[in-house]
Each structure stands twice: as C-alpha cells, then as structure tokens.
C-alpha cells in the first residue's frame, strides 16, 4: 500500500485564497501538485454548515470552510534518508523536543523538486527519533525557515508536543526574533510593517504585498546603520512565507544578498553573500510538557559575520 498524505484544516487565515494556493502554502508543495489532487478528487471541502462543496483549483475559500486531503505521497517524499549535514547542530534535546541550529542550504522538510538535505534527514543522521502522526515528510515540523535562512528551529518529538507547539505558533505565543541586513537605512528607524502578503501575480515561487493577501505584521528596529546597509532586529507577529524578505523589499530596503526580492547584485558580491542575510536569532516558547519558558539563541554563521564585519570596517 502506498503512503498517503493526510491533512485537515479549518479555514481561518486562508479565507479568500484559491484552494490550490492555500494547499500549496500550507503543505509547502507546488501549486500544480495541489491542482492535480483537487482534479483527482483527493481534496474535499465542507462549508461552515457541514455541507460538501463542489470545488475546483480556483475555488475561493470562505471562513468556516474545512479542508480534508487524502492524497498519494509523491514518490520523492515517501522516504527520508539520514544525512550528516555540515553546520547542522543540536542546541537542546529532551524527550519531547529538539532545538536545532539550521545552516543555510537545508530545507525544513522534503518537498517536490527539493533534493538537498532537510532538518528531518539531518536529525535522523544524528540518531534523533521523531514520532508524530500526519504526513510522513512533515513529521515533527511545527514551523519553517526558508532554505536560504539560517538559525534556530524547534522540532516536536512526539504527538503531544507537536499539537502543543503547532497551537502555540498559530496563537502567536511563540516569540521569534530575527536579525537581517537590509539595503539602505529604513525610515523611520523603528516601526511596524502591516501589509498583506499573497502569491506574486506573475511569479509562481515568489510572494508580494497584494490587496486581499493574508494579514502580515512585522515589527523592526535598526540596530546599526552603515549607510549602504543596516542591521535590523525583527520581531514577527505573524509568520507568512518569506514575510521579512517581502516586507523589506516592499519598502525598497531588500535583504542584502536576496536577489529574488530585488537586492543589488554588486553589493551582494562585495559582501560575499550568496544568499539573503537573514538569521533566526532567538526563539522563545513554553515547553509543551513542563510549562517552563524556554529561550534559545543561534549566533551568526561565518558568511553573515563576514558581511557584517566588512561593513563595520569599511573594507569595500
């Protein structure tokens, strides 16, 4: 019997989105794969009254809709091979959670088209056992960092911790602090970016500030200003895909090195950057079993430290 992806969600934050786009974002799959599931009858939607809705990929979700997916697991997601990954380390581990320092170039979990290392494969390579239900390729993953973003992540090791942490992230009780190096100097030096984010209308794998997008709130404070770039402390109130990158790009202050969202290639080269200067620096949450407040910090990796020191010393 082939493995299958099972997924259920009551639509709240996805209200107004197309069904294929909502599945793509929530499951981190290509929109074309989501569309094929819908076409093949693997996706069911019921409305707030419990009645089944006739859906197509373009169906616009309404608040109170309930999505249920029972679809074949794509072949390249069915197995996770243990890997030893350079720069990947465990910050903390107990019976319920494992906190890791994720380097750039590592995805949170497998997805179609991604053949590199993942947090799950790296944990397996270190002998860490994850036991949660749900889709095999996402077990234990309660939040994500982009492949090109480094920093601290927490992974649940059992079903109770998984449910607790998923709810904590959804209810925004988890404190997520990022550091990013953006081009120029934001004005004002401290503020809040409140701008909805959705799929970019012209690019499948990009996001943008768009009318009718999902509510997205980013709080920021400039820590150091260098003229051509600024080191910024960022607190995410929401956790949309590419949120920091999209919001600062919309302000015309893209993350240094982030060519996808408009960074200057010349400045990126001078700073030695081959990815966005964006780092998940601090993660704070309540332990799912003990209730103790836990705080974990990830220091800058070598490539980000080098770029920052180049600015401080004016060596370019």
Short mmCIF file of C-alpha atoms in Angstrom, two decimals:
data_model
loop_
_atom_site.label_atom_id
_atom_site.label_comp_id
_atom_site.label_asym_id
_atom_site.label_seq_id
_atom_site.Cartn_x
_atom_site.Cartn_y
_atom_site.Cartn_z
CA UNK A 1 0.00 0.00 0.00
CA UNK A 2 1.44 3.39 -0.97
CA UNK A 3 1.97 6.06 1.66
CA UNK A 4 -0.52 8.88 1.65
CA UNK A 5 -0.60 12.48 2.76
CA UNK A 6 -3.42 13.22 5.19
CA UNK A 7 -4.25 16.80 6.10
CA UNK A 8 -7.13 18.61 7.72
CA UNK A 9 -7.61 22.32 8.31
CA UNK A 10 -10.44 24.61 9.30
CA UNK A 11 -10.04 27.68 7.12
CA UNK A 12 -9.41 30.89 9.02
CA UNK A 13 -6.22 32.51 7.77
CA UNK A 14 -6.80 31.03 4.28
CA UNK A 15 -10.17 32.73 3.78
CA UNK A 16 -10.22 34.42 0.37
CA UNK A 17 -7.40 32.34 -1.10
CA UNK A 18 -7.76 29.93 -4.01
CA UNK A 19 -7.88 26.33 -2.87
CA UNK A 20 -4.75 25.32 -4.80
CA UNK A 21 -2.81 28.31 -3.40
CA UNK A 22 -3.89 27.52 0.18
CA UNK A 23 -2.77 23.90 -0.15
CA UNK A 24 0.49 24.95 -1.77
CA UNK A 25 1.33 27.32 1.07
CA UNK A 26 0.18 25.18 3.98
CA UNK A 27 1.80 21.95 2.75
CA UNK A 28 4.81 23.53 1.00
CA UNK A 29 4.06 21.79 -2.29
CA UNK A 30 3.92 23.02 -5.87
CA UNK A 31 0.59 24.54 -6.84
CA UNK A 32 0.46 22.16 -9.81
CA UNK A 33 0.58 19.18 -7.42
CA UNK A 34 -2.22 20.69 -5.32
CA UNK A 35 -4.26 21.22 -8.52
CA UNK A 36 -3.77 17.58 -9.53
CA UNK A 37 -5.02 16.39 -6.14
CA UNK A 38 -8.11 18.59 -6.48
CA UNK A 39 -8.76 17.32 -10.03
CA UNK A 40 -8.37 13.70 -8.92
CA UNK A 41 -10.86 14.10 -6.07
CA UNK A 42 -8.27 13.79 -3.29
CA UNK A 43 -9.37 17.09 -1.72
CA UNK A 44 -12.75 17.68 -0.09
CA UNK A 45 -14.14 20.94 1.27
CA UNK A 46 -17.15 21.33 3.53
CA UNK A 47 -18.66 24.67 4.44
CA UNK A 48 -19.45 26.00 7.92
CA UNK A 49 -22.73 24.08 7.99
CA UNK A 50 -21.01 20.80 7.15
CA UNK A 51 -22.22 20.55 3.56
CA UNK A 52 -19.74 19.31 0.97
CA UNK A 53 -18.76 21.96 -1.56
CA UNK A 54 -18.07 21.29 -5.24
CA UNK A 55 -14.51 22.52 -5.75
CA UNK A 56 -12.03 23.30 -8.46
CA UNK A 57 -8.49 24.60 -8.11
CA UNK A 58 -9.79 28.17 -8.41
CA UNK A 59 -12.39 27.75 -5.63
CA UNK A 60 -12.15 30.70 -3.23
CA UNK A 61 -12.15 29.56 0.37
CA UNK A 62 -14.53 31.11 2.88
CA UNK A 63 -14.16 31.45 6.63
CA UNK A 64 -15.53 28.29 8.24
CA UNK A 65 -14.66 26.02 5.32
CA UNK A 66 -12.99 22.75 6.27
CA UNK A 67 -10.36 21.18 4.00
CA UNK A 68 -9.60 17.46 4.05
CA UNK A 69 -6.85 15.90 1.93
CA UNK A 70 -6.19 12.20 1.40
CA UNK A 71 -3.69 12.03 -1.44
CA UNK A 72 -0.84 9.77 -2.57
CA UNK A 73 2.51 10.86 -1.20
CA UNK A 74 4.76 11.97 -4.08
CA UNK A 75 7.45 9.38 -4.65
CA UNK A 76 10.29 11.71 -3.70
CA UNK A 77 8.62 12.46 -0.34
CA UNK A 78 7.89 8.90 0.78
CA UNK A 79 11.36 8.18 2.19
CA UNK A 80 13.73 10.32 4.23
CA UNK A 81 17.38 9.26 4.10
CA UNK A 82 19.56 10.07 7.12
CA UNK A 83 22.28 12.60 6.33
CA UNK A 84 25.19 14.20 8.14
CA UNK A 85 25.00 17.92 7.33
CA UNK A 86 27.88 20.35 7.80
CA UNK A 87 26.99 23.19 10.14
CA UNK A 88 23.84 21.48 11.46
CA UNK A 89 23.84 21.08 15.24
CA UNK A 90 21.55 20.34 18.16
CA UNK A 91 21.23 23.17 20.68
CA UNK A 92 18.94 21.33 23.12
CA UNK A 93 17.17 17.98 23.31
CA UNK A 94 14.90 16.16 25.75
CA UNK A 95 12.18 13.51 25.46
CA UNK A 96 9.70 15.96 23.95
CA UNK A 97 11.52 18.48 21.76
CA UNK A 98 14.76 19.05 19.92
CA UNK A 99 16.06 22.56 19.18
CA UNK A 100 18.45 22.84 16.25
CA UNK A 101 20.76 25.37 14.63
CA UNK A 102 19.92 25.14 10.93
CA UNK A 103 22.51 26.27 8.38
CA UNK A 104 21.57 27.80 5.03
CA UNK A 105 21.05 25.26 2.27
CA UNK A 106 18.88 22.99 4.41
CA UNK A 107 15.10 22.78 3.96
CA UNK A 108 12.76 22.22 6.90
CA UNK A 109 11.32 19.07 5.30
CA UNK A 110 11.20 17.37 1.90
CA UNK A 111 9.08 18.86 -0.85
CA UNK A 112 8.66 18.16 -4.58
CA UNK A 113 11.66 19.41 -6.52
CA UNK A 114 13.95 19.69 -3.48
CA UNK A 115 16.70 17.06 -3.41
CA UNK A 116 19.03 18.59 -0.81
CA UNK A 117 19.32 17.99 2.94
CA UNK A 118 16.44 18.69 5.32
CA UNK A 119 16.11 19.23 9.05
CA UNK A 120 14.45 15.81 9.31
CA UNK A 121 17.16 13.99 7.36
CA UNK A 122 19.87 15.76 9.40
CA UNK A 123 18.18 14.79 12.68
CA UNK A 124 17.92 11.20 11.51
CA UNK A 125 21.62 11.33 10.63
CA UNK A 126 22.32 12.28 14.26
CA UNK A 127 20.12 9.46 15.56
CA UNK A 128 17.20 11.59 16.74
CA UNK A 129 13.84 9.83 16.62
CA UNK A 130 10.70 11.79 15.73
CA UNK A 131 7.32 10.14 16.36
CA UNK A 132 4.30 12.16 15.27
CA UNK A 133 1.33 11.39 13.05
CA UNK A 134 0.42 13.19 9.85
CA UNK A 135 2.23 13.33 6.55
CA UNK A 136 5.48 11.37 6.75
CA UNK A 137 7.59 14.11 5.20
CA UNK A 138 6.48 16.74 7.75
CA UNK A 139 6.62 14.80 11.00
CA UNK A 140 7.63 16.93 13.94
CA UNK A 141 7.97 20.14 11.94
CA UNK A 142 5.91 22.89 13.62
CA UNK A 143 7.44 25.89 11.83
CA UNK A 144 9.79 26.54 8.93
CA UNK A 145 12.76 28.58 7.86
CA UNK A 146 13.49 29.21 4.20
CA UNK A 147 16.25 27.09 2.67
CA UNK A 148 18.43 30.20 2.45
CA UNK A 149 17.73 31.34 6.01
CA UNK A 150 19.83 30.10 8.92
CA UNK A 151 19.08 29.95 12.61
CA UNK A 152 17.19 28.33 15.45
CA UNK A 153 14.25 25.93 14.97
CA UNK A 154 12.29 23.68 17.32
CA UNK A 155 11.05 20.22 16.28
CA UNK A 156 8.50 18.16 18.20
CA UNK A 157 9.48 14.60 19.08
CA UNK A 158 6.05 13.23 19.96
CA UNK A 159 2.39 13.81 19.23
CA UNK A 160 1.61 15.84 22.35
CA UNK A 161 4.49 18.24 21.75
CA UNK A 162 3.57 18.54 18.09
CA UNK A 163 -0.03 19.53 18.84
CA UNK A 164 1.01 21.92 21.63
CA UNK A 165 3.65 23.72 19.58
CA UNK A 166 1.51 23.93 16.44
CA UNK A 167 -1.19 25.62 18.52
CA UNK A 168 1.37 27.94 20.14
CA UNK A 169 2.66 29.12 16.75
CA UNK A 170 -0.90 29.55 15.47
CA UNK A 171 -1.91 31.57 18.54
CA UNK A 172 1.28 33.68 18.24
CA UNK A 173 2.52 32.92 21.75
CA UNK A 174 5.95 31.96 20.42
CA UNK A 175 8.47 34.82 20.31
CA UNK A 176 10.50 34.85 17.09
CA UNK A 177 13.36 37.32 16.77
CA UNK A 178 15.34 37.62 13.55
CA UNK A 179 18.32 39.70 12.52
CA UNK A 180 18.60 40.88 8.94
CA UNK A 181 20.92 43.13 6.98
CA UNK A 182 18.88 45.34 4.66
CA UNK A 183 20.00 47.75 1.98
CA UNK A 184 20.00 51.44 2.89
CA UNK A 185 18.59 52.88 6.10
CA UNK A 186 14.88 52.34 6.84
CA UNK A 187 12.94 55.50 7.75
CA UNK A 188 11.75 55.54 10.47
CA UNK A 189 14.46 53.61 12.29
CA UNK A 190 11.84 51.73 14.29
CA UNK A 191 8.35 50.78 13.24
CA UNK A 192 5.77 48.24 12.18
CA UNK A 193 5.08 46.99 8.67
CA UNK A 194 1.43 45.95 8.40
CA UNK A 195 0.86 44.87 4.80
CA UNK A 196 -0.98 41.78 3.46
CA UNK A 197 1.09 39.13 1.68
CA UNK A 198 -0.02 36.74 -1.03
CA UNK A 199 1.29 34.92 -4.08
CA UNK A 200 3.04 37.16 -6.57
CA UNK A 201 0.69 37.54 -9.54
CA UNK A 202 3.46 36.97 -12.06
CA UNK A 203 5.85 34.55 -10.34
CA UNK A 204 4.86 31.11 -9.04
CA UNK A 205 7.54 30.87 -6.34
CA UNK A 206 7.52 34.47 -5.14
CA UNK A 207 5.29 36.38 -2.76
CA UNK A 208 4.36 40.05 -2.66
CA UNK A 209 2.34 42.68 -0.81
CA UNK A 210 -1.01 42.33 -2.53
CA UNK A 211 -4.55 43.51 -1.92
CA UNK A 212 -6.57 40.71 -0.39
CA UNK A 213 -3.47 38.86 0.86
CA UNK A 214 -3.11 37.37 4.33
CA UNK A 215 -2.62 39.74 7.26
CA UNK A 216 1.11 40.12 7.87
CA UNK A 217 2.73 42.16 10.64
CA UNK A 218 6.46 42.78 11.07
CA UNK A 219 7.97 44.89 13.87
CA UNK A 220 11.52 46.15 13.35
CA UNK A 221 14.26 48.25 14.92
CA UNK A 222 17.51 49.37 13.29
CA UNK A 223 20.44 48.24 15.44
CA UNK A 224 23.36 49.54 13.36
CA UNK A 225 23.35 51.79 10.28
CA UNK A 226 26.24 51.76 7.82
CA UNK A 227 24.86 53.94 5.04
CA UNK A 228 24.67 51.36 2.29
CA UNK A 229 23.08 48.83 4.66
CA UNK A 230 21.55 48.48 8.12
CA UNK A 231 21.46 45.68 10.68
CA UNK A 232 17.84 45.31 11.79
CA UNK A 233 16.22 43.44 14.67
CA UNK A 234 12.89 41.96 13.57
CA UNK A 235 10.02 40.58 15.63
CA UNK A 236 7.44 38.65 13.63
CA UNK A 237 3.88 38.91 14.88
CA UNK A 238 2.67 36.70 12.03
CA UNK A 239 4.64 34.03 10.18
CA UNK A 240 3.93 34.22 6.46
CA UNK A 241 6.15 32.62 3.86
CA UNK A 242 9.07 34.97 3.01
CA UNK A 243 7.47 37.62 5.25
CA UNK A 244 10.61 39.56 6.24
CA UNK A 245 12.02 39.39 2.71
CA UNK A 246 8.75 40.57 1.13
CA UNK A 247 8.06 43.37 3.61
CA UNK A 248 11.51 44.96 3.38
CA UNK A 249 11.55 44.56 -0.39
CA UNK A 250 8.23 46.43 -0.50
CA UNK A 251 9.89 49.28 1.44
CA UNK A 252 12.71 49.34 -1.13
CA UNK A 253 15.11 48.01 1.51
CA UNK A 254 15.54 44.37 0.43
CA UNK A 255 17.61 41.97 2.50
CA UNK A 256 21.22 42.11 1.33
CA UNK A 257 22.02 39.15 -0.88
CA UNK A 258 18.35 38.44 -1.63
CA UNK A 259 18.41 38.64 -5.43
CA UNK A 260 14.92 37.07 -5.61
CA UNK A 261 13.45 40.16 -3.95
CA UNK A 262 15.49 42.92 -5.54
CA UNK A 263 18.83 43.05 -3.74
CA UNK A 264 21.70 44.81 -5.52
CA UNK A 265 23.93 42.08 -7.05
CA UNK A 266 27.01 44.32 -6.83
CA UNK A 267 26.59 44.97 -3.11
CA UNK A 268 25.86 41.28 -2.53
CA UNK A 269 29.10 40.34 -4.28
CA UNK A 270 31.13 42.89 -2.32
CA UNK A 271 29.76 41.43 0.92
CA UNK A 272 30.47 37.88 -0.22
CA UNK A 273 26.82 36.90 0.04
CA UNK A 274 25.34 34.01 -1.94
CA UNK A 275 22.01 34.08 -0.06
CA UNK A 276 19.87 36.54 1.88
CA UNK A 277 21.39 37.99 5.05
CA UNK A 278 18.62 36.72 7.32
CA UNK A 279 19.06 34.78 10.53
CA UNK A 280 16.59 33.36 13.08
CA UNK A 281 18.46 34.63 16.14
CA UNK A 282 16.22 33.92 19.14
CA UNK A 283 13.28 31.57 19.70
CA UNK A 284 11.26 31.68 22.93
CA UNK A 285 8.35 29.39 23.80
CA UNK A 286 6.67 27.47 26.61
CA UNK A 287 7.84 23.87 26.97
CA UNK A 288 4.96 21.59 25.92
CA UNK A 289 5.23 19.36 29.00
CA UNK A 290 6.95 21.23 31.83
CA UNK A 291 5.42 24.62 31.01
CA UNK A 292 8.81 26.22 31.58
CA UNK A 293 9.69 29.24 29.48
CA UNK A 294 12.50 28.24 27.09
CA UNK A 295 14.77 30.67 25.24
CA UNK A 296 17.34 29.63 22.63
CA UNK A 297 19.84 31.67 20.65
CA UNK A 298 21.70 30.99 17.41
CA UNK A 299 24.82 33.02 16.66
CA UNK A 300 25.61 34.31 13.18
CA UNK A 301 27.24 31.79 10.83
CA UNK A 302 30.54 32.65 9.17
CA UNK A 303 29.16 34.10 5.91
CA UNK A 304 26.83 36.54 7.69
CA UNK A 305 29.51 37.53 10.19
CA UNK A 306 31.95 38.22 7.35
CA UNK A 307 29.48 40.52 5.55
CA UNK A 308 28.69 42.41 8.75
CA UNK A 309 32.35 42.89 9.64
CA UNK A 310 33.06 44.14 6.10
CA UNK A 311 30.51 46.90 6.65
CA UNK A 312 31.78 47.75 10.13
CA UNK A 313 35.36 48.03 8.91
CA UNK A 314 34.51 49.71 5.59
CA UNK A 315 36.66 47.21 3.72
CA UNK A 316 34.90 47.55 0.38
#
